mmCIF file of C-alpha atoms in Angstrom:
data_model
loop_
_atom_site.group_PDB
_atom_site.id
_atom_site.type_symbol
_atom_site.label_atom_id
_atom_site.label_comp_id
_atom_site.label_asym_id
_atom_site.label_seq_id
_atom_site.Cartn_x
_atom_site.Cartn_y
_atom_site.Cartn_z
ATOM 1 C CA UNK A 6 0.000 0.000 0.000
ATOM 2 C CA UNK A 7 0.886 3.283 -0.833
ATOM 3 C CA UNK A 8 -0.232 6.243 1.069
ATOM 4 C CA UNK A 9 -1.181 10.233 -0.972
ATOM 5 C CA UNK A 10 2.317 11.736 -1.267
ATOM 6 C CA UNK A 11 2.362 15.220 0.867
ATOM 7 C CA UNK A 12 3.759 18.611 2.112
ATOM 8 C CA UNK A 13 4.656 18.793 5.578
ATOM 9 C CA UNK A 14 3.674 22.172 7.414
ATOM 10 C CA UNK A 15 6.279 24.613 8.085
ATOM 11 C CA UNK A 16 7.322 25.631 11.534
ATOM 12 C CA UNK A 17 5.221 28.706 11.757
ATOM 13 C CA UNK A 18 2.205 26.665 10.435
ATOM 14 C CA UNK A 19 2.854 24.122 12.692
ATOM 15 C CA UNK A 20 2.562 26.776 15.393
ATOM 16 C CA UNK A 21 0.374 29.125 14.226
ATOM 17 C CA UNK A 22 -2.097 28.151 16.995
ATOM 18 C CA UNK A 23 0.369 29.738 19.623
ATOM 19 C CA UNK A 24 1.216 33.244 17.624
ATOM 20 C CA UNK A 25 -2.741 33.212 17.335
ATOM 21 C CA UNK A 26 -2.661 33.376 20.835
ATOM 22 C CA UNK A 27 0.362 36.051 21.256
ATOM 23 C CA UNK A 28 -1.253 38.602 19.355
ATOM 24 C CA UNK A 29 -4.742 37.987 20.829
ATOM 25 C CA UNK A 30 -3.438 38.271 24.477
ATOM 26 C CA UNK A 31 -1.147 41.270 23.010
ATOM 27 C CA UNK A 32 -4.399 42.869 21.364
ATOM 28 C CA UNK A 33 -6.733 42.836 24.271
ATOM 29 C CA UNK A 34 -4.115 43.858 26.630
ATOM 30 C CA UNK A 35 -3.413 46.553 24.250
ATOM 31 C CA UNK A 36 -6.817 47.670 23.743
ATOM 32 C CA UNK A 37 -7.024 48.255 27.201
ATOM 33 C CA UNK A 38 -4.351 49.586 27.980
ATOM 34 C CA UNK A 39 -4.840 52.147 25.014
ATOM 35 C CA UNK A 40 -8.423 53.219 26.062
ATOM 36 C CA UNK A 41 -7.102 54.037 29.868
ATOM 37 C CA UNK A 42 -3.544 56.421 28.607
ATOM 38 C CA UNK A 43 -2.972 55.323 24.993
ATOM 39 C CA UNK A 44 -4.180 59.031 24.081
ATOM 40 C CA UNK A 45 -1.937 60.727 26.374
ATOM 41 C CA UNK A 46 1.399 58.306 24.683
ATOM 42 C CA UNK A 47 0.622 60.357 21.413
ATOM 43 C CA UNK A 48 0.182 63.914 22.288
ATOM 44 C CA UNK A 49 4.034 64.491 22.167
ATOM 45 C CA UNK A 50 4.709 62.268 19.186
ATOM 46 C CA UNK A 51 3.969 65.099 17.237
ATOM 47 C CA UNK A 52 7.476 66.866 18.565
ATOM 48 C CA UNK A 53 9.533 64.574 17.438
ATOM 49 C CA UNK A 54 10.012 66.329 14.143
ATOM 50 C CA UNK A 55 9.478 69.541 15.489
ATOM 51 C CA UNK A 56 13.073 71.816 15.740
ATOM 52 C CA UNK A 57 12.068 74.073 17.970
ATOM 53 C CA UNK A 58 12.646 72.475 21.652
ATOM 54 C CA UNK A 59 11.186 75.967 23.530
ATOM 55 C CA UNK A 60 7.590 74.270 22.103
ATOM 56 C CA UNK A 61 8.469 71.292 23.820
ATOM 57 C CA UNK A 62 8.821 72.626 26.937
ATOM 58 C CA UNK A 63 5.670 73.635 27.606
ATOM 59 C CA UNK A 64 3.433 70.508 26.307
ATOM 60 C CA UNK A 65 5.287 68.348 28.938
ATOM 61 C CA UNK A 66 2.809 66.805 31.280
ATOM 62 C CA UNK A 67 3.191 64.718 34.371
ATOM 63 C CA UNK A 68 4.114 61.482 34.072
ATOM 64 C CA UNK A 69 1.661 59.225 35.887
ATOM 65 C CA UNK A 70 1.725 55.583 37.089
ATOM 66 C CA UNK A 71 -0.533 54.392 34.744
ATOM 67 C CA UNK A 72 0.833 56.119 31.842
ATOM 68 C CA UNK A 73 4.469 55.303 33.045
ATOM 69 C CA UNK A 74 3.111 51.435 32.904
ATOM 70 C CA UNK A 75 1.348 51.822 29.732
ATOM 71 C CA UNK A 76 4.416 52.835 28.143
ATOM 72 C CA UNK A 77 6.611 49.663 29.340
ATOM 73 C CA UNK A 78 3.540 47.523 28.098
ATOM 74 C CA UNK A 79 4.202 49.115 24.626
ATOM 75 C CA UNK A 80 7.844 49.050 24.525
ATOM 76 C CA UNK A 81 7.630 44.774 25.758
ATOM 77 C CA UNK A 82 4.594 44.570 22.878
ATOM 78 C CA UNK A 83 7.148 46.357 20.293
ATOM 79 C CA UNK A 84 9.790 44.169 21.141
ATOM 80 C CA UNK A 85 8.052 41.372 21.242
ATOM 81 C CA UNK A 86 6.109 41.489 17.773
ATOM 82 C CA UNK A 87 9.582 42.382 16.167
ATOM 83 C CA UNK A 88 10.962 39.444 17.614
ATOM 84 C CA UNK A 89 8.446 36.879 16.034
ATOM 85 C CA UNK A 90 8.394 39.227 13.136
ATOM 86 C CA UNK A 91 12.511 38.920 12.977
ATOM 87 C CA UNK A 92 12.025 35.225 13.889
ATOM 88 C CA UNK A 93 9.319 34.823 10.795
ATOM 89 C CA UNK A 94 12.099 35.970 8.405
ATOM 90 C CA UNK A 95 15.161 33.924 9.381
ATOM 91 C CA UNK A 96 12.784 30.503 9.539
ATOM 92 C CA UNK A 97 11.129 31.166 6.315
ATOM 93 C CA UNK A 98 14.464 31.835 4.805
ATOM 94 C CA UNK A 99 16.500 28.744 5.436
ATOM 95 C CA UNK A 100 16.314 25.210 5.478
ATOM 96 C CA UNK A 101 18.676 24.166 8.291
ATOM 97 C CA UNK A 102 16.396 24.085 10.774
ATOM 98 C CA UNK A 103 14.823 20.612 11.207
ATOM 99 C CA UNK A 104 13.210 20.148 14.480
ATOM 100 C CA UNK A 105 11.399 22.551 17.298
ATOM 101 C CA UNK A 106 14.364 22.412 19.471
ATOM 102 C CA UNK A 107 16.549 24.287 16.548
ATOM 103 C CA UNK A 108 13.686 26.662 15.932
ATOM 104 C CA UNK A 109 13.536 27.210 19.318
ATOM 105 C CA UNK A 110 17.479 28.239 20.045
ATOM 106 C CA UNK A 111 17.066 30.134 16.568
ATOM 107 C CA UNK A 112 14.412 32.375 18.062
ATOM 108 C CA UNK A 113 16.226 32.514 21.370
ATOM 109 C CA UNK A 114 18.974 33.837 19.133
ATOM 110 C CA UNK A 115 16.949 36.475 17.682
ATOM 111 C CA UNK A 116 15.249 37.310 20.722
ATOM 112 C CA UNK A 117 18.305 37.968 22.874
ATOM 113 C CA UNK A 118 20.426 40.341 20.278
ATOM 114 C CA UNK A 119 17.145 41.815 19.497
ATOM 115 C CA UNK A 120 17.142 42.915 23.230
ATOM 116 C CA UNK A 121 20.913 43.534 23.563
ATOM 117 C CA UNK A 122 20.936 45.474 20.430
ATOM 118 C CA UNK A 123 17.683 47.966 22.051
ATOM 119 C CA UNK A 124 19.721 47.965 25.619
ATOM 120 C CA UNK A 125 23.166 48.998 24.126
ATOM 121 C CA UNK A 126 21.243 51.744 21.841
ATOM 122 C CA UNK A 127 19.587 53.224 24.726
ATOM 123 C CA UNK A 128 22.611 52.678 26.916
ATOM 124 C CA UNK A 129 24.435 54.607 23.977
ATOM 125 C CA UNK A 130 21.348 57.959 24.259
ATOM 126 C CA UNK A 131 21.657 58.054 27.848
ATOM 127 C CA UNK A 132 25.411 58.028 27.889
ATOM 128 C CA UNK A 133 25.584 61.100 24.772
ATOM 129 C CA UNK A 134 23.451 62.869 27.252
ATOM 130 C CA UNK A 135 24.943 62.387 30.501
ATOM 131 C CA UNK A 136 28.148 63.839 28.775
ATOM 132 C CA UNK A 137 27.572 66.431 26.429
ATOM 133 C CA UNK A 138 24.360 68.201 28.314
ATOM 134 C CA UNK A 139 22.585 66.490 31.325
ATOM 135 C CA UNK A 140 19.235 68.933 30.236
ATOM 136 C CA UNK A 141 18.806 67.474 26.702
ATOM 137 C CA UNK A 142 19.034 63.902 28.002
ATOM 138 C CA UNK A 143 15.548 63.074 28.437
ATOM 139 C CA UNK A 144 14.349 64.225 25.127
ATOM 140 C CA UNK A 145 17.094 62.290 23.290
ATOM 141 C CA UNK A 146 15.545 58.966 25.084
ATOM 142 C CA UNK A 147 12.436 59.861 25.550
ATOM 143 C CA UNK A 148 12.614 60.283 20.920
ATOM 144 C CA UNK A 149 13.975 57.239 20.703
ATOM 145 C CA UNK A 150 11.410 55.399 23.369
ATOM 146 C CA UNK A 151 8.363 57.042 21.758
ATOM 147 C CA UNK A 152 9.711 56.109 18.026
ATOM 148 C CA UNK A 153 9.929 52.712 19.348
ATOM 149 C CA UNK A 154 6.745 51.892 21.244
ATOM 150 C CA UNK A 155 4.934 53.613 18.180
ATOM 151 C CA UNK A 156 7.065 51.780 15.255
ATOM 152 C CA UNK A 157 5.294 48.515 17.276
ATOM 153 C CA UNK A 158 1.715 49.759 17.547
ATOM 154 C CA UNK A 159 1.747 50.674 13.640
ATOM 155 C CA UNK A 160 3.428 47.418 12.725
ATOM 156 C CA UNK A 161 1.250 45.411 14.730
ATOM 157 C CA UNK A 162 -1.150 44.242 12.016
ATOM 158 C CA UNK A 163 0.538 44.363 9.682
ATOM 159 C CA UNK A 164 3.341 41.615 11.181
ATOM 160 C CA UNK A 165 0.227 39.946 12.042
ATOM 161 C CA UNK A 166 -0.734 39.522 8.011
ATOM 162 C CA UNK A 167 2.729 38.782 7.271
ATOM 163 C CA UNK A 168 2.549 35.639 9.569
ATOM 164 C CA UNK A 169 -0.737 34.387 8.253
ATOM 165 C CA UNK A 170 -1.265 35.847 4.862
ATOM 166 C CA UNK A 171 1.823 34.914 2.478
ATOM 167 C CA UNK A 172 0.339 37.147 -0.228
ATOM 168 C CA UNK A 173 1.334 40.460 1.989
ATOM 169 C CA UNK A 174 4.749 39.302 2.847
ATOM 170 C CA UNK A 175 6.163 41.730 -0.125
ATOM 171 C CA UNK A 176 3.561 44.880 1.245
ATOM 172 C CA UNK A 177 4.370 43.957 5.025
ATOM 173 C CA UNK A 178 7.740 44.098 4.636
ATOM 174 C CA UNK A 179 7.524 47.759 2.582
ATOM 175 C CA UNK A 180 6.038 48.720 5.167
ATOM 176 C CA UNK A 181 8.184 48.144 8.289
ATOM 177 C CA UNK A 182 11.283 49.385 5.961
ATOM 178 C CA UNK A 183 8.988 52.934 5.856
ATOM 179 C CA UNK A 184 8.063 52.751 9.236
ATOM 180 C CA UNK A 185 11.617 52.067 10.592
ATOM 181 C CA UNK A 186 13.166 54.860 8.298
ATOM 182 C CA UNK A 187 10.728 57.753 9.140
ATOM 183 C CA UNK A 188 11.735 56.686 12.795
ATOM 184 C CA UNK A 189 15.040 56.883 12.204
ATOM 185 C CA UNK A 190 14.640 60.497 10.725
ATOM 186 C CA UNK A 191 12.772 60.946 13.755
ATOM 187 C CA UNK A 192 15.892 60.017 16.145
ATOM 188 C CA UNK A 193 18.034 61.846 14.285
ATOM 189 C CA UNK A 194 16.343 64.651 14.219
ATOM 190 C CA UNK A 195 16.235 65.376 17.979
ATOM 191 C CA UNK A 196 19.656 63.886 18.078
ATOM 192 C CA UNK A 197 20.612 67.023 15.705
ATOM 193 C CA UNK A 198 18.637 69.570 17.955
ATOM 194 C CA UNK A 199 20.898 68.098 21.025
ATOM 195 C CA UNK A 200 24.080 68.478 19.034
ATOM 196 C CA UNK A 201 22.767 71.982 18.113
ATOM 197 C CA UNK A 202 21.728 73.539 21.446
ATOM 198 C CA UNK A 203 24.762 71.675 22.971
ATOM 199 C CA UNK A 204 26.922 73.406 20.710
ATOM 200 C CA UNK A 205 28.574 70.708 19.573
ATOM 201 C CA UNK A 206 30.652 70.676 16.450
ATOM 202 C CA UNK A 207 29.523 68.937 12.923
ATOM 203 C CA UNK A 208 32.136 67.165 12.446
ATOM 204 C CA UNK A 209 30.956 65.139 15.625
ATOM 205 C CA UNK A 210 27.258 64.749 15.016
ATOM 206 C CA UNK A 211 29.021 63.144 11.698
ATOM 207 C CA UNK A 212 30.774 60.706 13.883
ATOM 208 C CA UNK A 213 27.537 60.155 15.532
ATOM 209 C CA UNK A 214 25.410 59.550 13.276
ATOM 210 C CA UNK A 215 27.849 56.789 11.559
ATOM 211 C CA UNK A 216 28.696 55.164 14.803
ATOM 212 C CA UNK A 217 25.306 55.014 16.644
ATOM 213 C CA UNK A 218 22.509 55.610 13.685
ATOM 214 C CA UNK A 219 24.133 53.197 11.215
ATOM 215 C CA UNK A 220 26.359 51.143 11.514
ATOM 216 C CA UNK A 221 24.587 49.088 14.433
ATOM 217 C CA UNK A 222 21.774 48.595 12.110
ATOM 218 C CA UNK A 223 24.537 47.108 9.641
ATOM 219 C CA UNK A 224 26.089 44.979 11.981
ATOM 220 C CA UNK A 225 22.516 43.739 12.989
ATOM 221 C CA UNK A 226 21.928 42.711 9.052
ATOM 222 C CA UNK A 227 25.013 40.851 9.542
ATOM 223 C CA UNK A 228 24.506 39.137 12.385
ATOM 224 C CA UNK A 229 21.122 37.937 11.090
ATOM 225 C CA UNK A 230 22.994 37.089 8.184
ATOM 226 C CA UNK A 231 25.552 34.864 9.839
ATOM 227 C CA UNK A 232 22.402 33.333 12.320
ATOM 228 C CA UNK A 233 20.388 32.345 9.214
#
C-alpha cells in the first residue's frame, strides 16, 4: 500500500495556533491599555520632528503611574512582535532548521540580540546625554522610546498579516522598511537639535550619526545574516 504523497507544514504553520494566541493576548491587553492612557502616549509624538525644543517645553505633562506602565507595556509589545516578526524571516528563509528544538534556540537567538541590540542603543542615548548636556538627556531617550513603542503599535497588524497571509509578505515588509526609516529620521532629528543647542561641532554629530545611527543597524543585518 501506498499512502497520498504530501507537504509537511512549516514551523510557523505548525505553530500558528500559539502566535494566534500572542497577538490575541497582546491585542486585548493593548486595547485596554490604550483606552485608559494610549491618548496621552501620542500627544508628544507630534514633537519629534518639530526643531524648535522651547515648544516642547511647555506641552510636557506629568508622568503618571498608569501612563508610566502603559508605556513599558508598549515598549515589551514592540519588542516582542519584532521578535516573532525577525524570527518569521530567518525561519522562512532557510532550510537548516529541522526540528522545534533548533527553531527554538534560533528564536532565542533572535530574541536575545534583538534585546541587547535595544539595551546597548539606549545605553548609547543616555550616555551622549549624561556627557555632552545632562538637560537634553531626556528628550534624546524619551525620541527614541516614543519612536519605538509607536514603530510597534503601527506594525502590529501588519506583522500579524505577514505571519498568516503569504500574499502580503512583499507589502508587510515595505512597510516596516517605511516605518523604521521615518523613525530613524525621527531620532536623528532630535539627536541634531541636542548636538545643536549643545553646541557641539559637525564634524561630531558626523561621527555620531555613523557610529550610533548606522552602523549598528549594519552589523545587525550581519549578524542575522551569519544566524540564518
Amino acid at each position: 500500500f501506498s499512502g497520498l504523497e504530501c507537504v509537511a507544514l512549516s514551523f510557523l504553520q505548525q505553530i500558528g495556533g500559539v502566535l494566534f494566541l500572542v497577538f490575541t493576548i497582546l491585542f486585548i491587553f493593548g486595547a485596554f491599555v490604550f483606552k485608559n492612557s494610549g491618548l496621552s502616549h501620542f500627544t508628544g509624538i507630534r514633537n519629534i520632528f518639530n526643531f524648535d525644543n522651547r515648544k516642547k517645553k511647555s506641552t510636557n505633562q506629568p508622568i503618571t503611574v498608569t501612563d508610566a506602565w502603559s508605556k513599558i507595556f508598549y515598549v515589551f509589545q514592540t519588542y516582542l512582535i519584532f521578535s516573532i516578526f525577525f524570527f518569521a524571516i530567518a525561519a522562512q528563509a532557510s532550510s537548516l532548521y529541522f526540528n522545534t528544538y533548533d527553531y527554538l534556540i534560533l528564536y532565542l537567538q533572535i530574541s536575545a540580540g534583538f534585546f541587547l541590540f535595544v539595551l546597548v542603543k539606549f545605553l548609547f542615548y543616555q550616555l551622549i546625554g549624561s556627557v555632552f548636556s545632562k538637560d537634553k538627556i531626556n528628550n534624546l531617550i524619551d525620541a527614541y522610546i516614543s519612536v519605538f513603542y509607536v514603530a510597534g503599535i503601527l506594525s502590529f497588524l501588519p506583522i500579524v498579516a505577514f505571519i498568516y497571509i503569504p500574499e502580503a509578505k512583499l507589502y508587510v515588509l515595505f512597510y516596516v522598511l517605511v516605518v523604521f526609516i521615518v523613525g530613524r529620521l525621527a531620532v536623528i532629528v532630535q539627536s541634531y537639535i541636542f548636538f545643536v543647542k549643545a553646541h557641539i561641532g559637525n564634524s561630531y554629530f558626523f561621527v555620531y550619526l555613523c557610529g550610533v545611527e548606522i552602523m549598528p543597524y549594519l552589523l545587525l543585518y550581519k549578524a542575522i545574516v551569519l544566524i540564518n
